[in-house]
Coordinates of C-alpha atoms in Angstrom, one line a residue:
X25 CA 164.4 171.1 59.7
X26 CA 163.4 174.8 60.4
X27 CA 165.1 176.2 63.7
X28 CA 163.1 176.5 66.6
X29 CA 162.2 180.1 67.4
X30 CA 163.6 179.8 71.3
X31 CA 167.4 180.0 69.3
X32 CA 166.3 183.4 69.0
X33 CA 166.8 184.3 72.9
X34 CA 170.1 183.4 73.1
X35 CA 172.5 185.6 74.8
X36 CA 169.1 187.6 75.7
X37 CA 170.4 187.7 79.3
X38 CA 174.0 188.6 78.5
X39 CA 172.5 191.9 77.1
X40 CA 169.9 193.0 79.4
X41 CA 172.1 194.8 82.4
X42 CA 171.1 196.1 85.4
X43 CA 167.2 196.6 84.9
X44 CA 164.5 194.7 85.9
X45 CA 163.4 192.3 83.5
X46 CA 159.8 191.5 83.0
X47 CA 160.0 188.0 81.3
X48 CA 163.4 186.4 82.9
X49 CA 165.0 186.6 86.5
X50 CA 168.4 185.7 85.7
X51 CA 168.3 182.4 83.1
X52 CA 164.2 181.6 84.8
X53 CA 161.6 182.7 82.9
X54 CA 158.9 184.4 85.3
X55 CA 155.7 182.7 86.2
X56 CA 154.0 185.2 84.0
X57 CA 155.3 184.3 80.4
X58 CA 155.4 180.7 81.3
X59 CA 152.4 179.5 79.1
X60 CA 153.3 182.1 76.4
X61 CA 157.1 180.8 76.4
X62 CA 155.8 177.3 75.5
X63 CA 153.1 178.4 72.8
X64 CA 155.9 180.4 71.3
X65 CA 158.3 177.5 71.1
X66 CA 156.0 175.6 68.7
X67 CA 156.9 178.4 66.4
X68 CA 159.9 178.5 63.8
X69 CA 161.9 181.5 62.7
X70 CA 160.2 181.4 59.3
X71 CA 156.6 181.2 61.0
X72 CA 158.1 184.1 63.4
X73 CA 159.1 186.4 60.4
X74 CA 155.9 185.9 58.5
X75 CA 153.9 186.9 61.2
X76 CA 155.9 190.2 61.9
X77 CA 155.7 191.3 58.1
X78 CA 152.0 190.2 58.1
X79 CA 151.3 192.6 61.2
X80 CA 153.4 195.3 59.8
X81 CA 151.6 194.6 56.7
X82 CA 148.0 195.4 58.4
X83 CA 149.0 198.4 60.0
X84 CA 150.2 200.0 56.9
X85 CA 146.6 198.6 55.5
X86 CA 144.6 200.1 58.2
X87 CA 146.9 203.8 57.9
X88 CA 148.5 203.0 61.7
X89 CA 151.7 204.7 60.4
X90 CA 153.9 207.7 61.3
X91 CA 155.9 209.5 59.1
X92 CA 160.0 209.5 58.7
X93 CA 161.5 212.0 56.2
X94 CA 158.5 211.6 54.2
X95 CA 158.5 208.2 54.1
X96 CA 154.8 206.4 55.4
X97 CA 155.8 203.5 58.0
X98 CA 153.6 201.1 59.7
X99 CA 153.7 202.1 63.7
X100 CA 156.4 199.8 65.5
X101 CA 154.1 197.3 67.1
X102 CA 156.0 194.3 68.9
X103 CA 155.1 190.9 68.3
X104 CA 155.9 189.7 71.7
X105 CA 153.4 190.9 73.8
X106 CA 153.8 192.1 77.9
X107 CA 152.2 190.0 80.2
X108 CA 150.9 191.4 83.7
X109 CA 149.5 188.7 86.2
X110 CA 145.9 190.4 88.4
X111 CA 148.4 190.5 91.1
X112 CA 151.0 192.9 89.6
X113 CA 147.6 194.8 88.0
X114 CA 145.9 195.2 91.4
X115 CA 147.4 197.6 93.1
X116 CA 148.1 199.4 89.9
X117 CA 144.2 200.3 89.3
X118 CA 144.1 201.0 93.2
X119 CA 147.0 203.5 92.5
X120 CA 145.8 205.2 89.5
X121 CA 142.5 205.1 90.9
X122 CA 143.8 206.9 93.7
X123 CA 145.6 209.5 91.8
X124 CA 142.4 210.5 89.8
X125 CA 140.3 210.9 92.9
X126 CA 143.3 213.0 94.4
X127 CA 144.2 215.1 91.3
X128 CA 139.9 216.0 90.9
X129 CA 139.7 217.3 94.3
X130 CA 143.3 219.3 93.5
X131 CA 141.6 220.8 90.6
X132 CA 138.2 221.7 92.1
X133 CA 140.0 223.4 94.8
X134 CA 142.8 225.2 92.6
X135 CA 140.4 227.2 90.2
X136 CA 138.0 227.6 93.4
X137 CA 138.8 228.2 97.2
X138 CA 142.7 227.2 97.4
X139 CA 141.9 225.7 100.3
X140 CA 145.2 223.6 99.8
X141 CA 147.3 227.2 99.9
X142 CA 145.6 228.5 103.2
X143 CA 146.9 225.1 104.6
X144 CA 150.0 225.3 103.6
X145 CA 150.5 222.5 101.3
X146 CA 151.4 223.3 98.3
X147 CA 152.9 227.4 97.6
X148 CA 150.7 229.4 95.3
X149 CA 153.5 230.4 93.3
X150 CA 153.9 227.1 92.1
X151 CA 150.6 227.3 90.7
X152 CA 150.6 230.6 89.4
X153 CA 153.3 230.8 87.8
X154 CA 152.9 227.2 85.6
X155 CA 152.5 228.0 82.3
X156 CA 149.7 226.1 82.1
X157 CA 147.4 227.4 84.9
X158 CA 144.8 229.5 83.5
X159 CA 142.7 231.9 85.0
X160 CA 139.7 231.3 82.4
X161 CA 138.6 228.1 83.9
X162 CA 138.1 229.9 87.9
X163 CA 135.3 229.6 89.0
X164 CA 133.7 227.2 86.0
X165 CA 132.3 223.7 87.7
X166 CA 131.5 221.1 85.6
X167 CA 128.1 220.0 85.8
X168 CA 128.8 216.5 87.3
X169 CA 131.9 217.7 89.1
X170 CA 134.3 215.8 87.0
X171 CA 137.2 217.7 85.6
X172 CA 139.6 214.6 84.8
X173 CA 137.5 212.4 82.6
X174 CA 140.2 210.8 80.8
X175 CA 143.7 210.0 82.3
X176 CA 146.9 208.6 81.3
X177 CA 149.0 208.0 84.4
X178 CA 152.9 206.7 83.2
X179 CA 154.2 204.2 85.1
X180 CA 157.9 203.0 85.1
X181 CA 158.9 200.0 86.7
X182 CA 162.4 200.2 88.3
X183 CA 165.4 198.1 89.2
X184 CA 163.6 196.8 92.0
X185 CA 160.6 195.6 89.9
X186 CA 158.4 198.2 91.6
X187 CA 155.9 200.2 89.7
X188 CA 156.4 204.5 90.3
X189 CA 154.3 207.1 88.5
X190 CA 156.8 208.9 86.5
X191 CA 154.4 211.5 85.6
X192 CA 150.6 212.6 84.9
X193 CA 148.5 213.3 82.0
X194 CA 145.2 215.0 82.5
X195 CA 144.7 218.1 79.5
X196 CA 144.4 215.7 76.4
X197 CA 146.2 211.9 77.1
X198 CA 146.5 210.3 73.6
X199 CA 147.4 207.1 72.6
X200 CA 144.6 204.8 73.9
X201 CA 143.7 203.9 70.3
X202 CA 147.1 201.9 70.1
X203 CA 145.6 199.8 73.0
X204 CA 142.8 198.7 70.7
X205 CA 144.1 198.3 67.4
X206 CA 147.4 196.6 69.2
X207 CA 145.0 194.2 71.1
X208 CA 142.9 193.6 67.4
X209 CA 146.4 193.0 65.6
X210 CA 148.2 191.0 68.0
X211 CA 145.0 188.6 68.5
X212 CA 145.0 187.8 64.8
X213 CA 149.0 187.4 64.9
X214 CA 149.2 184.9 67.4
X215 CA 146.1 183.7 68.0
X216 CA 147.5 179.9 69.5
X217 CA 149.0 182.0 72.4
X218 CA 145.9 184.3 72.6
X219 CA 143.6 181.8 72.7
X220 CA 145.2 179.8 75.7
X221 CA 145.3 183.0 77.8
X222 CA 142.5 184.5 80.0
X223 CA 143.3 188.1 79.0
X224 CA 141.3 190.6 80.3
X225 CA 139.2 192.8 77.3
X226 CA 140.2 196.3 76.4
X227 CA 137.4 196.7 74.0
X228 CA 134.7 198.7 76.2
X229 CA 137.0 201.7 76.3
X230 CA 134.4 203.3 73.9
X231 CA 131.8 202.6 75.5
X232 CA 132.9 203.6 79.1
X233 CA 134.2 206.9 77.6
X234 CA 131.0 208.1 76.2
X235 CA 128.8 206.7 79.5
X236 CA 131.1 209.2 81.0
X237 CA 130.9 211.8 78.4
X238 CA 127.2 211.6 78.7
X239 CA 126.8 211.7 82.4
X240 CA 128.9 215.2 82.3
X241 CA 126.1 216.8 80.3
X242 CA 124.4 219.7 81.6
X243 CA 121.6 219.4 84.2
X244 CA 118.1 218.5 82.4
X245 CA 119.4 217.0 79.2
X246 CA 118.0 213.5 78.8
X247 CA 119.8 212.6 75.5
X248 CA 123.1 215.1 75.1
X249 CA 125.0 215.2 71.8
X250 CA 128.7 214.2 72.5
X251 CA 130.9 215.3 70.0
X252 CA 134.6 214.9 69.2
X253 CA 136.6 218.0 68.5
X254 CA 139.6 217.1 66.6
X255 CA 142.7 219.8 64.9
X256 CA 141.9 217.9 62.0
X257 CA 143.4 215.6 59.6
X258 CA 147.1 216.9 59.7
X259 CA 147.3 216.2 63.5
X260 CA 149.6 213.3 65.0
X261 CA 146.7 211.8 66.6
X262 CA 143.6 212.1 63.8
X263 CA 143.4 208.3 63.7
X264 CA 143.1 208.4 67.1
X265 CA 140.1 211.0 67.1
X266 CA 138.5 209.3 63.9
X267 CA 138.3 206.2 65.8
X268 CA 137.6 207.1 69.0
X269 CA 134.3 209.2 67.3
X270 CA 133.7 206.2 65.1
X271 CA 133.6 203.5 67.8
X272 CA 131.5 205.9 70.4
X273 CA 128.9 206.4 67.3
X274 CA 129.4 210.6 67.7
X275 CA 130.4 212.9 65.6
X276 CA 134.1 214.4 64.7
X277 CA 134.1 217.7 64.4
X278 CA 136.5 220.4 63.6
X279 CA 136.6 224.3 65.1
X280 CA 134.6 225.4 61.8
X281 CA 131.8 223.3 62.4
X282 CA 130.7 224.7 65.6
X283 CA 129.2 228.1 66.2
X284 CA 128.1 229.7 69.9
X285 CA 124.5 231.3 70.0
X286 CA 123.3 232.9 73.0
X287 CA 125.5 230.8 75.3
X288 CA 124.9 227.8 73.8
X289 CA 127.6 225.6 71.3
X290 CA 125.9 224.8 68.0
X291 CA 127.0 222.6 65.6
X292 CA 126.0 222.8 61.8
X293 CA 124.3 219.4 60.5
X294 CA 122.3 219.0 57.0
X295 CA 119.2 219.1 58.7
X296 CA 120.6 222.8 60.2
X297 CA 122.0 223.7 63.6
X298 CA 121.9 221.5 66.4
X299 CA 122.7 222.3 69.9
X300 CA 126.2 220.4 71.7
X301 CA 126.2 219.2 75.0
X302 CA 129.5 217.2 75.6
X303 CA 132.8 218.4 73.6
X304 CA 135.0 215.9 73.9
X305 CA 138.1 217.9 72.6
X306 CA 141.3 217.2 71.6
X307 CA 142.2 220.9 70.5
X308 CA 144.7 222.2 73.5
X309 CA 143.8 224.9 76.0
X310 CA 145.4 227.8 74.1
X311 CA 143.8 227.3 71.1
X312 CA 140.2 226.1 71.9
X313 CA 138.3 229.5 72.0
X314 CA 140.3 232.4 70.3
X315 CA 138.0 235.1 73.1
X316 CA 140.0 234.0 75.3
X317 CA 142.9 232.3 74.3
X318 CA 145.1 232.7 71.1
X319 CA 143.2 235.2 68.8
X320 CA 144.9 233.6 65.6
X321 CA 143.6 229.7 66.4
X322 CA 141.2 228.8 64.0
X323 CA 140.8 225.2 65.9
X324 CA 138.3 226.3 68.3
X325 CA 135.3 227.9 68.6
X326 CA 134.7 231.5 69.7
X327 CA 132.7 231.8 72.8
X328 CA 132.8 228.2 73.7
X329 CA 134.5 228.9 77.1
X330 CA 131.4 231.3 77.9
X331 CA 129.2 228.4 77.0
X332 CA 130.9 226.5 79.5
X333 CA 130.7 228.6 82.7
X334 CA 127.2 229.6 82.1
X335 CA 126.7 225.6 82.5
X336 CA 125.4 225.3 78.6
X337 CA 127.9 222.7 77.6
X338 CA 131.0 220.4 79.4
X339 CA 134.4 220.4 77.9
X340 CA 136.1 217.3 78.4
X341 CA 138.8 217.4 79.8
X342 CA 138.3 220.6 81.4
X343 CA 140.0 223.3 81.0
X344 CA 143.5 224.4 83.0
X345 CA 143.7 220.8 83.8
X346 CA 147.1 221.1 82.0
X347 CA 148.4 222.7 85.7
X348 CA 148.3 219.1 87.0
X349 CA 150.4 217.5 84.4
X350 CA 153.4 220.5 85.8
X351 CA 156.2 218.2 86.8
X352 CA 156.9 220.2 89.8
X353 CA 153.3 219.7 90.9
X354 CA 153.9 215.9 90.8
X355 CA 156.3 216.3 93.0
X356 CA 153.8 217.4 95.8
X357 CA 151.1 214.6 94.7
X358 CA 151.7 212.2 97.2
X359 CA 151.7 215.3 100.1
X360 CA 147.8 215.8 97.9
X361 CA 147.1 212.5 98.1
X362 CA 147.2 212.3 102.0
X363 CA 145.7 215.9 102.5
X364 CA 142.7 215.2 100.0
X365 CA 142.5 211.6 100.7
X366 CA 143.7 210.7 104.2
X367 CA 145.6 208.0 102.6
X368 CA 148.9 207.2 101.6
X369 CA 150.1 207.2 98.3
X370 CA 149.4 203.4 96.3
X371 CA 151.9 204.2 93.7
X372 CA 155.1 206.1 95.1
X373 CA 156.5 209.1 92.6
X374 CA 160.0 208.6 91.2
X375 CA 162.2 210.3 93.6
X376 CA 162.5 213.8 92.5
X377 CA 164.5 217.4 93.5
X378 CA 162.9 220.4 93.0
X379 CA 165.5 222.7 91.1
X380 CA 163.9 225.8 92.6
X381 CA 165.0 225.3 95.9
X382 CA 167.9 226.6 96.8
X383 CA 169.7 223.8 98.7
X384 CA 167.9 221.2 96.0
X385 CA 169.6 223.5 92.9
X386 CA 173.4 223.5 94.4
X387 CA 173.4 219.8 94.7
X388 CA 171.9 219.4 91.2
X389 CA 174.4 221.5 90.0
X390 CA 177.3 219.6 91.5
X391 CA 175.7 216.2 90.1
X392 CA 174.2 216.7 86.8
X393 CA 176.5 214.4 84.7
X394 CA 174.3 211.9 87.7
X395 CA 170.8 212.7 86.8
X396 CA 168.3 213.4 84.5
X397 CA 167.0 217.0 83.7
X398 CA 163.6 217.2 82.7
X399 CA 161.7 220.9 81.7
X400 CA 158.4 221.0 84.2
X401 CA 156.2 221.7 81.1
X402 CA 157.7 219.1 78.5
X403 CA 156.3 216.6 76.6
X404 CA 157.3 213.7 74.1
X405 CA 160.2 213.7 76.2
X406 CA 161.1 217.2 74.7
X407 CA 164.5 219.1 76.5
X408 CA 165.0 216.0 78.6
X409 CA 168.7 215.5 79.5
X410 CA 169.9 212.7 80.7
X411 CA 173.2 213.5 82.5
X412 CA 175.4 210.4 82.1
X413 CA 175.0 210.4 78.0
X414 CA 175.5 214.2 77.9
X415 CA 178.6 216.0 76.5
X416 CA 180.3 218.7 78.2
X417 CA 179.1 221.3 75.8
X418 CA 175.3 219.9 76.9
X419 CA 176.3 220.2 80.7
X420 CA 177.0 223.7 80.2
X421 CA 174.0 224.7 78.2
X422 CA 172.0 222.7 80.8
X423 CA 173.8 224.5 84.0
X424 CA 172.9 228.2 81.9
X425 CA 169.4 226.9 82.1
X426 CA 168.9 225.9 85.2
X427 CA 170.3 229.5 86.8
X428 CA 168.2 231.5 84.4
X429 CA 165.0 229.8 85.2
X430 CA 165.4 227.1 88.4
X431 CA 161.4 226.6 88.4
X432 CA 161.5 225.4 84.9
X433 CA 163.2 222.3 86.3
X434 CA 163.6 219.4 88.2
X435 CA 165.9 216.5 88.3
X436 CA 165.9 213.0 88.4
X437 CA 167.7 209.9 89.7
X438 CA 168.7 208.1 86.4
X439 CA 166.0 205.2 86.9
X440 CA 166.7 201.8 84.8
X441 CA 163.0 201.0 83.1
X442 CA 162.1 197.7 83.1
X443 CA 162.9 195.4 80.1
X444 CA 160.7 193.1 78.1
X445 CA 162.0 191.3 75.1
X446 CA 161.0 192.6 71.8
X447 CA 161.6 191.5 68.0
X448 CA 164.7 193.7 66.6
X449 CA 167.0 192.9 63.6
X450 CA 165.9 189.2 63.6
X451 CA 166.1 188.4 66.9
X452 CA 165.0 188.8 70.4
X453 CA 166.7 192.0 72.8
X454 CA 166.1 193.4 76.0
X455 CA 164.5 196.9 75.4
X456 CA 163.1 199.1 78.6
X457 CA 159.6 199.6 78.5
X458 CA 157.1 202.0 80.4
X459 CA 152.9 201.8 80.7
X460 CA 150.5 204.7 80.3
X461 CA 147.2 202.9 82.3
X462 CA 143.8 205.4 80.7
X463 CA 141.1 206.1 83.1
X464 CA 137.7 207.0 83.0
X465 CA 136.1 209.0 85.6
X466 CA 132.3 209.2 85.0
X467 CA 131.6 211.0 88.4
X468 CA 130.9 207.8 90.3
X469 CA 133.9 205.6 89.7
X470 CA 137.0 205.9 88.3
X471 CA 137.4 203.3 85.7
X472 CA 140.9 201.9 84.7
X473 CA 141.6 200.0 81.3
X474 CA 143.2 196.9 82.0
X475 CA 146.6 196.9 80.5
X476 CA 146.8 200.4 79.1
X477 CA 149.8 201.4 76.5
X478 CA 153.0 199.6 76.6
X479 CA 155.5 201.9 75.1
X480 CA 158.8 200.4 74.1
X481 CA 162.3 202.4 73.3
X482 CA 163.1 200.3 70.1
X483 CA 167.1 201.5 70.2
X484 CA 169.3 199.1 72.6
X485 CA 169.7 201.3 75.9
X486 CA 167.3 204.1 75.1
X487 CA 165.9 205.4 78.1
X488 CA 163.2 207.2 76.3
X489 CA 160.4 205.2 75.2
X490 CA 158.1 208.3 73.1
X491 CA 157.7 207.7 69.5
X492 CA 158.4 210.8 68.4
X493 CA 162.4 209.8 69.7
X494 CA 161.7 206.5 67.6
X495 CA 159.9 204.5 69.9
X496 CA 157.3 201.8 69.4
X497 CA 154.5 199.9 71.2
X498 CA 152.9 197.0 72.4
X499 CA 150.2 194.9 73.5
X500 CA 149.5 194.7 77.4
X501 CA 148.0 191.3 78.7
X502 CA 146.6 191.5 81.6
X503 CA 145.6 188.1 83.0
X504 CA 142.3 187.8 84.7
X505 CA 142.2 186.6 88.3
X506 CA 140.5 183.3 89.3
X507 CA 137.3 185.5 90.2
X508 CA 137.6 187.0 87.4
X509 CA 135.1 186.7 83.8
X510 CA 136.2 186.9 80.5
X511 CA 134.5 187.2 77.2
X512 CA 136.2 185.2 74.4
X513 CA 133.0 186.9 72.3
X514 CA 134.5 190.5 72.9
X515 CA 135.7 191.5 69.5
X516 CA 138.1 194.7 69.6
X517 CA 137.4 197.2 67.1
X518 CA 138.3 197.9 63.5
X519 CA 140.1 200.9 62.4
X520 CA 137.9 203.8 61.1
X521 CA 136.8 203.6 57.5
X522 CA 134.4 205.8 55.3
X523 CA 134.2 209.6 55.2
X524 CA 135.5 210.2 58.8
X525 CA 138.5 208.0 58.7
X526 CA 142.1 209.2 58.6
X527 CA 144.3 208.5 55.7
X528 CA 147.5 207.0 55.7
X529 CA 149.1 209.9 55.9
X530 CA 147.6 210.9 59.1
X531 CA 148.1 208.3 61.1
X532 CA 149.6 208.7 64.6
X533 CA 152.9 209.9 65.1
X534 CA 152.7 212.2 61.8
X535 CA 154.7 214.9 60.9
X536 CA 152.4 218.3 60.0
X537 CA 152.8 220.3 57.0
X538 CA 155.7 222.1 55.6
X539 CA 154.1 225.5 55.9
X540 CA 154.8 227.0 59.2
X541 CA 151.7 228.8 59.8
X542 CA 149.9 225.6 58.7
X543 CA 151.9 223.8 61.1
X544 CA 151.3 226.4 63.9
X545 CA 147.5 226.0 63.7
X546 CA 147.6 222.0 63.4
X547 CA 149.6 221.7 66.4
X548 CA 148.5 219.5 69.0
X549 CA 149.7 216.6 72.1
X550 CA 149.0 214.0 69.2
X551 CA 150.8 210.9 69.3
X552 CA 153.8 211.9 69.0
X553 CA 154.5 213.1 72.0
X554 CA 153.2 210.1 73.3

């Protein structure tokens, strides 16, 4: 008789520790996983293991893979997936839909009046001197007044169970085509469990995004071409772009296929040139339009900035977004929130020091074997260090640092993510977990994507859940309300194929080319720095 597969929790809560577990409280299992606990119990370990090598199987198949030392691998995807009742969800898409509003009307006002300096409520040093507040985008307003189309707000869930925005993403948020092709693989893998579910769809992202690409076009345009503008094929996130372009029915483009003529972006076709209204890029700030930015990027196209301001075509997101994402100016969000909003905050911040004030910085100093250091401008979890897992020699490095350049910094209570079982080595573990929610601003409402990215640190304690540190993913239920319709009918959509697809060897999370200068000009927030 094949063993049942509930052997294969066991011990589970002997190893999970202080953090706030998703699917158990203590030896209970939480009203949320209930009905998936029982469909998973008519499984065996046999049935179990077939299914995992089956979805790894169709990842590698479809070219979801990242690369390790040269070797292709199927993108960690979790077969268990993380359940969220419309009760927990709620006040998460009231939060994030809050912090869109709030971070638009911080942008407007940054590259225009600085009304929020004259009121004291923010310094405008802290602006100015971020590395990525450019002066290029004053004065530019998008047509429809959206800056922020596409969002990826990370959450973190701590010891308490409660949600907290551990920071914001609003230049170029990747990842959202793990939340489709995650949703498309793990329906076909357990499709018993799926099917007794009412999950809410994921599959309209597409078409949400390009309503709101289209509604950011210039004034006067009844039809506007949307394109995608991706690095190209050697970037972490091409699959990403490919099927993002692919499912919106638009076409990817590259730097070399647009041209600006007389203020206007043009884009080379067969048929000849045809004029670009919406540029959905994915190219970063600095090397967009070589006028004005990096004169060595050959990923953009000259001029385009110009086409912009005189109102001739939108670039989404906008540019100098990227001063948001600054992790010193999330520490002043939920002060923006209340003086942009007149509310307070839905979704508290992470409780944070600013390492460039003085009386903040001398008691980092004296306790930063306690917390976590993170860089303001990082990313992928890049120069993070996490005090009580560093050596001395790292402490030292770090305090050098911090004196050189205090405003490069801030510093972190060590917060315990959440834990949600997940499939390692044969057998169920508790691994912490965060959620990147994507929204969609189309100038009239913000729109959130129920469920969003579940990223999951596969090594046992890893506090850092990016891929590009080894982490994985994976699917995020989120269970409709009684009010609430679903369509079983809503089929998610299939991986790029044809012409515009990515190959294998570009799928997210891929390293670039040997050749550093190739690798300089392929560079990009792709997936791995999810």
């Amino acid at each position: 008789m094949d063993t049942p597969m509930s052997t294969l929790f066991e011990g589970y809560s002997e190893r999970r520790g202080a953090a706030y577990d998703e699917m158990f409280d203590a030896d209970t299992l939480r009203p949320p996983y209930e009905r998936l606990q029982t469909s998973l119990n008519d499984l065996t370990i046999p049935d179990l293991a077939a299914r995992v090598e089956a979805l790894q199987a169709s990842y590698l198949d479809q070219g979801v893979t990242f690369d390790i030392g040269g070797e292709e691998r199927a993108f960690p995807l979790d077969i268990l997936p993380r359940v969220i009742e419309m009760d927990t969800w709620s006040p998460i898409e009231r939060g994030v839909q809050q912090r869109v509003k709030a971070l638009e009307a911080f942008l407007a006002d940054v590259y225009d009046a600085g009304q929020v300096f004259a009121d004291g409520v923010i310094p405008r040093r802290v602006i100015v001197t971020s590395s990525h507040y450019h002066r290029q985008a004053a004065g530019v307003r998008p047509p429809n007044g959206v800056r922020v189309h596409v969002s990826g707000i990370d959450l973190v869930r701590d010891d308490q169970g409660e949600f907290r925005v551990l920071e914001d993403n609003v230049r170029v948020p990747s990842g959202v085509s793990y939340v489709m092709t995650n949703r498309r693989a793990i329906s076909a893998a357990l499709p018993e469990p799926f099917a007794e579910h009412r999950i809410r769809p994921v599959a309209a992202y597409p078409q949400r995004l390009l309503a709101a690409l289209r509604a950011s076009a210039p004034a006067g345009v009844p039809d506007p071409t949307v394109v995608v503008l991706t690095p190209g094929v050697y970037n972490g996130a091409y699959f990403e772009h490919a099927l993002l372009a692919r499912t919106m029915g638009v076409e990817l483009v590259e730097g070399r296929d647009l041209e600006c003529r007389r203020g206007r972006v043009m884009m080379r076709t067969t048929q000849g040139l045809a004029q670009v209204h919406v540029i959905y890029r994915r190219v970063d700030d600095e090397f967009i339009d070589p006028v004005h930015f990096r004169a060595d990027s050959m990923l953009g196209c000259p001029g385009v900035i110009d086409a912009a301001r005189a109102g001739n075509v939108t670039i989404a997101n906008a540019i100098g977004n990227g001063v948001a994402d600054d992790k010193l100016v999330y520490t002043y969000m939920p002060d923006l929130i209340r003086y942009y909003l007149g509310e307070e905050p839905v979704l508290k911040n992470v409780d944070t020091w600013r390492v460039g004030d003085a009386e903040a910085r001398e008691e980092v100093l004296d306790r930063l074997d306690e917390l976590v250091l993170k860089p303001v401008d990082g990313s992928g979890g890049k120069g993070i260090v996490i005090g009580p897992r560093a050596s001395a020699a790292e402490l030292v490095e770090l305090r050098t640092k911090i004196l050189a350049d205090p405003r490069s910094w801030i510093a972190q209570p060590v917060v315990q993510l959440s834990t949600v079982p997940t499939y390692v080595d044969g057998r169920f573990g508790p691994r912490h977990v965060d959620l990147r929610p994507f929204a969609v601003n189309d100038g009239q409402r913000v729109w959130v994507l129920p469920g969003g990215l579940t990223r999951v640190a596969l090594a046992e304690g890893e506090l850092i859940v990016n891929s590009s540190r080894g982490g994985g993913s994976k699917d995020t239920w989120v269970l409709a309300g009684s009010g609430h319709v679903t369509r079983r009918t809503d089929t998610e959509p299939e991986a790029p194929t044809g012409p515009s697809a990515a190959p294998q060897s570009a799928g997210p999370a891929m390293s670039g080319p040997d050749d550093a200068q190739e690798q300089q000009q392929q560079q990009q927030q792709g997936a791995a720095q999810c």
